[in-house]
mmCIF file of C-alpha atoms and ligand atoms in Angstrom:
data_model
loop_
_atom_site.group_PDB
_atom_site.id
_atom_site.type_symbol
_atom_site.label_atom_id
_atom_site.label_comp_id
_atom_site.label_asym_id
_atom_site.label_seq_id
_atom_site.Cartn_x
_atom_site.Cartn_y
_atom_site.Cartn_z
ATOM 1 C CA MET A 1 -38.322 34.533 -5.526
ATOM 2 C CA SER A 2 -40.112 32.614 -8.267
ATOM 3 C CA PHE A 3 -43.877 32.928 -8.674
ATOM 4 C CA PHE A 4 -44.352 29.217 -7.898
ATOM 5 C CA ARG A 5 -42.160 29.277 -4.756
ATOM 6 C CA LYS A 6 -44.045 32.309 -3.519
ATOM 7 C CA LYS A 7 -47.381 30.564 -4.173
ATOM 8 C CA ARG A 8 -46.177 27.444 -2.339
ATOM 9 C CA GLU A 9 -45.084 29.470 0.719
ATOM 10 C CA GLN A 10 -48.395 31.297 0.762
ATOM 11 C CA SER A 11 -50.358 28.068 0.641
ATOM 12 C CA THR A 12 -48.323 26.551 3.511
ATOM 13 C CA LEU A 13 -48.865 29.659 5.614
ATOM 14 C CA ALA A 14 -52.586 29.452 4.859
ATOM 15 C CA SER A 15 -52.767 26.052 6.583
ATOM 16 C CA LEU A 16 -51.163 27.369 9.776
ATOM 17 C CA LYS A 17 -52.723 28.767 12.922
ATOM 18 C CA ILE A 18 -51.512 32.340 13.308
ATOM 19 C CA PRO A 19 -50.946 33.724 16.819
ATOM 20 C CA LYS A 20 -52.799 37.012 17.323
ATOM 21 C CA HIS A 21 -50.029 38.210 19.644
ATOM 22 C CA LEU A 22 -46.512 36.932 18.999
ATOM 23 C CA ALA A 23 -43.735 37.845 21.440
ATOM 24 C CA ILE A 24 -40.046 37.250 20.714
ATOM 25 C CA ILE A 25 -36.981 37.210 22.956
ATOM 26 C CA MET A 26 -34.299 37.994 20.392
ATOM 27 C CA ASP A 27 -31.232 36.250 21.817
ATOM 28 C CA GLY A 28 -27.848 35.167 20.506
ATOM 29 C CA ASN A 29 -26.543 38.308 18.790
ATOM 30 C CA GLY A 30 -23.294 38.224 20.772
ATOM 31 C CA ARG A 31 -22.639 34.526 20.082
ATOM 32 C CA TRP A 32 -23.419 35.007 16.397
ATOM 33 C CA ALA A 33 -20.769 37.755 16.195
ATOM 34 C CA GLN A 34 -18.211 35.742 18.162
ATOM 35 C CA LYS A 35 -18.671 32.825 15.769
ATOM 36 C CA GLN A 36 -17.786 35.151 12.879
ATOM 37 C CA MET A 37 -14.810 36.599 14.854
ATOM 38 C CA MET A 38 -16.602 39.934 14.920
ATOM 39 C CA PRO A 39 -17.253 42.316 17.839
ATOM 40 C CA ARG A 40 -20.519 41.688 19.731
ATOM 41 C CA VAL A 41 -22.088 44.867 18.378
ATOM 42 C CA ALA A 42 -21.859 43.444 14.828
ATOM 43 C CA GLY A 43 -24.340 40.816 16.025
ATOM 44 C CA HIS A 44 -26.746 43.503 17.222
ATOM 45 C CA LYS A 45 -26.478 45.249 13.854
ATOM 46 C CA ARG A 46 -27.333 42.006 12.044
ATOM 47 C CA GLY A 47 -30.070 41.415 14.625
ATOM 48 C CA MET A 48 -31.639 44.702 13.605
ATOM 49 C CA ASN A 49 -31.963 43.417 10.029
ATOM 50 C CA THR A 50 -33.690 40.311 11.372
ATOM 51 C CA VAL A 51 -36.146 42.643 13.151
ATOM 52 C CA LYS A 52 -36.986 44.201 9.759
ATOM 53 C CA GLU A 53 -37.430 40.799 8.120
ATOM 54 C CA VAL A 54 -39.514 39.265 10.899
ATOM 55 C CA THR A 55 -41.733 42.368 11.099
ATOM 56 C CA LYS A 56 -42.586 41.878 7.415
ATOM 57 C CA LEU A 57 -43.110 38.107 7.821
ATOM 58 C CA ALA A 58 -45.379 38.557 10.850
ATOM 59 C CA SER A 59 -47.380 41.350 9.257
ATOM 60 C CA ASP A 60 -47.846 39.332 6.031
ATOM 61 C CA ALA A 61 -48.902 36.262 8.051
ATOM 62 C CA GLY A 62 -51.667 38.224 9.807
ATOM 63 C CA VAL A 63 -50.135 38.560 13.279
ATOM 64 C CA GLN A 64 -51.924 41.439 15.056
ATOM 65 C CA VAL A 65 -49.316 42.289 17.707
ATOM 66 C CA LEU A 66 -45.579 41.561 17.505
ATOM 67 C CA SER A 67 -43.824 42.298 20.810
ATOM 68 C CA LEU A 68 -40.020 42.341 20.675
ATOM 69 C CA TYR A 69 -37.702 42.339 23.702
ATOM 70 C CA ALA A 70 -35.092 44.850 22.535
ATOM 71 C CA PHE A 71 -33.591 46.087 25.826
ATOM 72 C CA SER A 72 -34.280 44.854 29.342
ATOM 73 C CA THR A 73 -33.857 46.750 32.607
ATOM 74 C CA GLU A 74 -31.000 44.268 33.281
ATOM 75 C CA ASN A 75 -29.144 45.065 30.017
ATOM 76 C CA TRP A 76 -27.655 48.207 31.632
ATOM 77 C CA ARG A 77 -25.164 45.824 33.287
ATOM 78 C CA ARG A 78 -23.397 45.329 29.938
ATOM 79 C CA PRO A 79 -20.178 47.194 29.021
ATOM 80 C CA ALA A 80 -20.806 50.907 28.398
ATOM 81 C CA ASP A 81 -19.827 50.775 24.702
ATOM 82 C CA GLU A 82 -22.276 47.923 24.043
ATOM 83 C CA VAL A 83 -25.102 49.747 25.879
ATOM 84 C CA SER A 84 -24.376 52.879 23.900
ATOM 85 C CA PHE A 85 -24.501 50.900 20.622
ATOM 86 C CA LEU A 86 -27.806 49.286 21.634
ATOM 87 C CA MET A 87 -29.229 52.752 22.372
ATOM 88 C CA LYS A 88 -28.356 53.895 18.841
ATOM 89 C CA LEU A 89 -30.114 50.939 17.207
ATOM 90 C CA PRO A 90 -33.661 52.338 17.472
ATOM 91 C CA VAL A 91 -32.404 55.597 15.926
ATOM 92 C CA THR A 92 -30.891 53.776 12.915
ATOM 93 C CA PHE A 93 -33.807 51.384 12.684
ATOM 94 C CA PHE A 94 -36.547 54.016 12.632
ATOM 95 C CA ASP A 95 -34.546 56.399 10.387
ATOM 96 C CA ASN A 96 -34.386 53.674 7.748
ATOM 97 C CA PHE A 97 -37.490 51.638 8.308
ATOM 98 C CA VAL A 98 -40.425 53.995 8.966
ATOM 99 C CA PRO A 99 -41.266 54.255 5.215
ATOM 100 C CA ASP A 100 -41.553 50.429 5.078
ATOM 101 C CA LEU A 101 -43.682 50.429 8.228
ATOM 102 C CA MET A 102 -45.964 53.016 6.612
ATOM 103 C CA ALA A 103 -46.178 50.965 3.391
ATOM 104 C CA ASN A 104 -47.162 47.900 5.443
ATOM 105 C CA ASN A 105 -49.640 49.830 7.637
ATOM 106 C CA VAL A 106 -47.655 48.869 10.780
ATOM 107 C CA ARG A 107 -48.082 50.898 13.977
ATOM 108 C CA VAL A 108 -45.171 51.242 16.420
ATOM 109 C CA THR A 109 -45.792 51.156 20.177
ATOM 110 C CA THR A 110 -43.499 50.708 23.176
ATOM 111 C CA MET A 111 -43.409 49.250 26.663
ATOM 112 C CA GLY A 112 -40.915 50.160 29.377
ATOM 113 C CA ASP A 113 -39.262 53.210 30.869
ATOM 114 C CA ILE A 114 -38.546 55.014 27.586
ATOM 115 C CA GLU A 115 -38.007 58.447 29.145
ATOM 116 C CA SER A 116 -34.831 57.252 30.941
ATOM 117 C CA LEU A 117 -33.123 56.422 27.623
ATOM 118 C CA PRO A 118 -30.675 58.871 25.960
ATOM 119 C CA ALA A 119 -32.426 61.946 24.503
ATOM 120 C CA ASN A 120 -31.847 61.073 20.813
ATOM 121 C CA THR A 121 -33.181 57.526 21.379
ATOM 122 C CA VAL A 122 -36.289 58.931 23.085
ATOM 123 C CA GLU A 123 -36.746 61.367 20.202
ATOM 124 C CA ALA A 124 -36.434 58.639 17.522
ATOM 125 C CA VAL A 125 -38.875 56.375 19.358
ATOM 126 C CA HIS A 126 -41.453 59.164 19.898
ATOM 127 C CA LYS A 127 -41.178 60.172 16.240
ATOM 128 C CA ALA A 128 -41.792 56.611 14.999
ATOM 129 C CA VAL A 129 -44.744 56.183 17.391
ATOM 130 C CA GLU A 130 -46.282 59.477 16.218
ATOM 131 C CA GLU A 131 -45.673 58.923 12.496
ATOM 132 C CA THR A 132 -47.244 55.462 12.535
ATOM 133 C CA ALA A 133 -50.029 56.238 15.050
ATOM 134 C CA ALA A 134 -52.824 56.180 12.467
ATOM 135 C CA ASN A 135 -51.770 52.853 10.908
ATOM 136 C CA THR A 136 -54.373 50.140 11.403
ATOM 137 C CA GLY A 137 -52.396 46.977 10.592
ATOM 138 C CA MET A 138 -50.011 45.035 12.833
ATOM 139 C CA ILE A 139 -48.809 46.639 16.073
ATOM 140 C CA LEU A 140 -45.005 46.442 16.372
ATOM 141 C CA ASN A 141 -44.505 46.712 20.112
ATOM 142 C CA PHE A 142 -40.914 47.307 21.303
ATOM 143 C CA ALA A 143 -39.965 46.494 24.892
ATOM 144 C CA LEU A 144 -37.234 49.022 25.638
ATOM 145 C CA ASN A 145 -35.848 49.403 29.149
ATOM 146 C CA TYR A 146 -38.586 46.956 30.119
ATOM 147 C CA GLY A 147 -38.793 44.444 32.988
ATOM 148 C CA GLY A 148 -41.817 42.274 33.800
ATOM 149 C CA GLN A 149 -41.414 42.400 37.583
ATOM 150 C CA ALA A 150 -41.030 46.199 37.596
ATOM 151 C CA GLU A 151 -44.159 46.396 35.431
ATOM 152 C CA ILE A 152 -46.189 44.361 37.965
ATOM 153 C CA ILE A 153 -44.881 46.467 40.891
ATOM 154 C CA SER A 154 -45.765 49.647 39.046
ATOM 155 C CA ALA A 155 -49.345 48.409 38.429
ATOM 156 C CA ALA A 156 -49.626 47.567 42.162
ATOM 157 C CA GLN A 157 -48.404 51.066 43.051
ATOM 158 C CA ALA A 158 -50.926 52.721 40.710
ATOM 159 C CA LEU A 159 -53.808 50.764 42.223
ATOM 160 C CA ALA A 160 -52.526 51.348 45.785
ATOM 161 C CA ALA A 161 -52.474 55.096 45.064
ATOM 162 C CA GLN A 162 -56.148 54.909 44.046
ATOM 163 C CA VAL A 163 -56.949 53.024 47.261
ATOM 164 C CA ALA A 164 -55.045 55.644 49.278
ATOM 165 C CA ASP A 165 -56.978 58.529 47.721
ATOM 166 C CA GLY A 166 -60.275 56.715 48.266
ATOM 167 C CA THR A 167 -61.245 56.181 44.594
ATOM 168 C CA LEU A 168 -60.868 52.375 44.820
ATOM 169 C CA SER A 169 -61.402 49.835 47.606
ATOM 170 C CA PRO A 170 -58.978 46.882 48.028
ATOM 171 C CA GLN A 171 -61.866 44.498 47.225
ATOM 172 C CA GLU A 172 -62.412 46.238 43.890
ATOM 173 C CA ILE A 173 -58.905 45.298 42.670
ATOM 174 C CA ASP A 174 -59.505 42.638 40.047
ATOM 175 C CA LYS A 175 -58.043 41.106 36.874
ATOM 176 C CA SER A 176 -59.534 43.813 34.726
ATOM 177 C CA ASN A 177 -58.220 46.930 36.517
ATOM 178 C CA PHE A 178 -54.906 45.225 37.315
ATOM 179 C CA GLU A 179 -54.350 44.384 33.634
ATOM 180 C CA ALA A 180 -55.381 47.891 32.578
ATOM 181 C CA ASN A 181 -52.465 49.224 34.664
ATOM 182 C CA LEU A 182 -49.835 47.001 33.039
ATOM 183 C CA ALA A 183 -47.721 48.316 30.143
ATOM 184 C CA THR A 184 -49.874 46.191 27.809
ATOM 185 C CA GLY A 185 -53.126 47.784 29.049
ATOM 186 C CA PHE A 186 -53.558 49.579 25.721
ATOM 187 C CA LEU A 187 -53.677 46.213 23.899
ATOM 188 C CA GLY A 188 -56.895 45.181 25.675
ATOM 189 C CA GLU A 189 -57.793 41.566 24.895
ATOM 190 C CA LEU A 190 -54.636 41.170 22.767
ATOM 191 C CA ALA A 191 -52.332 41.807 25.757
ATOM 192 C CA GLN A 192 -51.396 38.182 26.389
ATOM 193 C CA PRO A 193 -49.044 36.590 23.839
ATOM 194 C CA ASP A 194 -50.409 33.431 22.222
ATOM 195 C CA LEU A 195 -46.911 32.352 21.274
ATOM 196 C CA MET A 196 -43.567 33.315 22.749
ATOM 197 C CA ILE A 197 -40.378 32.507 20.847
ATOM 198 C CA ARG A 198 -36.855 32.612 22.265
ATOM 199 C CA THR A 199 -33.896 32.104 19.975
ATOM 200 C CA SER A 200 -30.364 30.847 20.744
ATOM 201 C CA GLY A 201 -31.126 27.757 22.829
ATOM 202 C CA GLU A 202 -31.768 29.474 26.176
ATOM 203 C CA GLU A 203 -34.991 28.226 27.739
ATOM 204 C CA ARG A 204 -36.272 30.925 30.087
ATOM 205 C CA LEU A 205 -38.403 34.062 29.842
ATOM 206 C CA SER A 206 -35.920 36.484 31.473
ATOM 207 C CA ASN A 207 -38.487 38.903 32.905
ATOM 208 C CA PHE A 208 -40.343 39.381 29.589
ATOM 209 C CA LEU A 209 -44.132 39.738 29.847
ATOM 210 C CA THR A 210 -44.051 37.912 33.186
ATOM 211 C CA TYR A 211 -47.748 38.433 33.969
ATOM 212 C CA GLN A 212 -48.995 38.189 30.382
ATOM 213 C CA SER A 213 -47.210 34.907 29.530
ATOM 214 C CA ALA A 214 -49.305 32.841 32.008
ATOM 215 C CA TYR A 215 -50.925 30.841 29.173
ATOM 216 C CA SER A 216 -48.522 31.556 26.307
ATOM 217 C CA GLU A 217 -47.231 28.682 24.227
ATOM 218 C CA LEU A 218 -43.430 28.679 24.465
ATOM 219 C CA TYR A 219 -41.169 27.873 21.527
ATOM 220 C CA PHE A 220 -37.412 27.615 21.911
ATOM 221 C CA THR A 221 -35.028 27.274 18.996
ATOM 222 C CA ASP A 222 -31.236 26.924 18.841
ATOM 223 C CA VAL A 223 -31.078 29.339 15.887
ATOM 224 C CA LEU A 224 -29.265 32.562 16.819
ATOM 225 C CA TRP A 225 -31.354 35.719 16.282
ATOM 226 C CA PRO A 226 -29.256 37.139 13.393
ATOM 227 C CA ASP A 227 -29.773 33.822 11.523
ATOM 228 C CA PHE A 228 -33.543 33.618 12.204
ATOM 229 C CA GLY A 229 -35.319 33.733 8.833
ATOM 230 C CA ALA A 230 -38.499 32.809 6.946
ATOM 231 C CA ALA A 231 -38.012 29.033 7.339
ATOM 232 C CA ASP A 232 -37.481 29.402 11.109
ATOM 233 C CA PHE A 233 -40.538 31.650 11.391
ATOM 234 C CA GLN A 234 -42.571 29.054 9.555
ATOM 235 C CA ALA A 235 -41.220 26.224 11.783
ATOM 236 C CA ALA A 236 -42.334 28.149 14.890
ATOM 237 C CA LEU A 237 -45.835 28.599 13.453
ATOM 238 C CA GLU A 238 -45.968 24.911 12.512
ATOM 239 C CA ALA A 239 -45.112 23.957 16.117
ATOM 240 C CA TYR A 240 -47.726 26.422 17.419
ATOM 241 C CA THR A 241 -50.365 24.993 15.059
ATOM 242 C CA LYS A 242 -49.878 21.547 16.663
ATOM 243 C CA ARG A 243 -50.240 22.822 20.233
ATOM 244 C CA ASP A 244 -53.423 22.045 22.113
ATOM 245 C CA ARG A 245 -54.361 25.194 24.044
ATOM 246 C CA ARG A 246 -56.756 24.450 26.888
ATOM 247 C CA PHE A 247 -56.293 27.421 29.271
ATOM 248 C CA GLY A 248 -56.874 25.096 32.248
ATOM 249 C CA GLY A 249 -60.024 23.575 30.754
ATOM 250 C CA LEU A 250 -60.588 20.431 28.727
ATOM 251 C CA ASN A 251 -60.180 19.856 25.031
ATOM 252 C CA PRO A 252 -63.703 19.935 23.470
ATOM 253 C CA LYS A 253 -63.343 16.297 22.332
ATOM 254 C CA GLU A 254 -62.558 15.180 25.933
ATOM 255 C CA LYS A 255 -65.661 16.798 27.400
HETATM 256 C C1 FPP B 1 -29.603 39.503 22.906
HETATM 257 O O1 FPP B 1 -28.431 38.989 22.362
HETATM 258 C C2 FPP B 1 -29.994 40.711 22.238
HETATM 259 C C3 FPP B 1 -30.100 41.937 22.813
HETATM 260 C C4 FPP B 1 -29.832 42.199 24.229
HETATM 261 C C5 FPP B 1 -30.465 43.100 22.020
HETATM 262 C C6 FPP B 1 -31.551 42.839 21.040
HETATM 263 C C7 FPP B 1 -31.623 43.925 20.078
HETATM 264 C C8 FPP B 1 -31.760 43.725 18.743
HETATM 265 C C9 FPP B 1 -31.895 42.421 18.105
HETATM 266 C C10 FPP B 1 -31.873 44.868 17.841
HETATM 267 C C11 FPP B 1 -33.024 45.706 18.275
HETATM 268 C C12 FPP B 1 -33.487 46.522 17.225
HETATM 269 C C13 FPP B 1 -34.222 47.622 17.432
HETATM 270 C C14 FPP B 1 -34.822 48.252 16.280
HETATM 271 C C15 FPP B 1 -34.462 48.225 18.760
HETATM 272 P P1 FPP B 1 -27.178 38.824 23.312
HETATM 273 O O2 FPP B 1 -26.314 40.027 23.159
HETATM 274 O O3 FPP B 1 -27.626 38.575 24.710
HETATM 275 O O4 FPP B 1 -26.490 37.576 22.697
HETATM 276 P P2 FPP B 1 -25.602 36.503 23.476
HETATM 277 O O5 FPP B 1 -26.511 35.835 24.473
HETATM 278 O O6 FPP B 1 -25.167 35.574 22.381
HETATM 279 O O7 FPP B 1 -24.476 37.234 24.110
#
């Protein structure tokens, strides 16, 4: 990239509002592959490269948390060979990409039932989380074997257990202790995505961050995930910059 093009891109980014927490539903890998007459898994492989690129773009833009929906609790319904390929992706990804994550000060975290994944996937994920644990830059938060409804039920169970053992009364259940028991509890005030992107033209949240997306701005694009690049990232931020976030209140100029 030329010096001047780089400068121009930097100055455009500088005029944009940057979401503190960006969440992405990475959809369209299968359709991308079918369009190229390739097997579906080729789309997932290309999608993994997009993960690398978007991680760098988000980190450079100043995003503080990037949550990516990599495998849902419903994805087990796919053909066994596709599931097995998807399970190998984190292994390949972290084997190749941890040095870059270190260089960019990115910390890896996860949400979901990781321990039920195949042993080598669990090992690769734990290793990446441990190796990057001291990094202080962007948090790259992978949802793996994650479902929003299951997450809410599990928080309810944890609080109910405290009520049953007498350490909490039902009246003491509030937003704060409920949120602390969600998979995003460790993110504190950054738990709720400011912007949620879904690629490939589908317009639904598919059980991703169901509780946390209450006030998220939603951005849908027809671009398939393997094709999602810098210009598409910038277009999403431009749309977000124009949104008027009121959180149920009034815009200051209307008061
Ligand atoms: C949706 O496309 C995508 C997935 C279910 C998997 C997403 C995973 C990646 C992009 C790679 C993850 C990388 C790491 C490092 C874990 P789809 O198969 O539903 O596409 P379709 O709707 O066109 O069939």
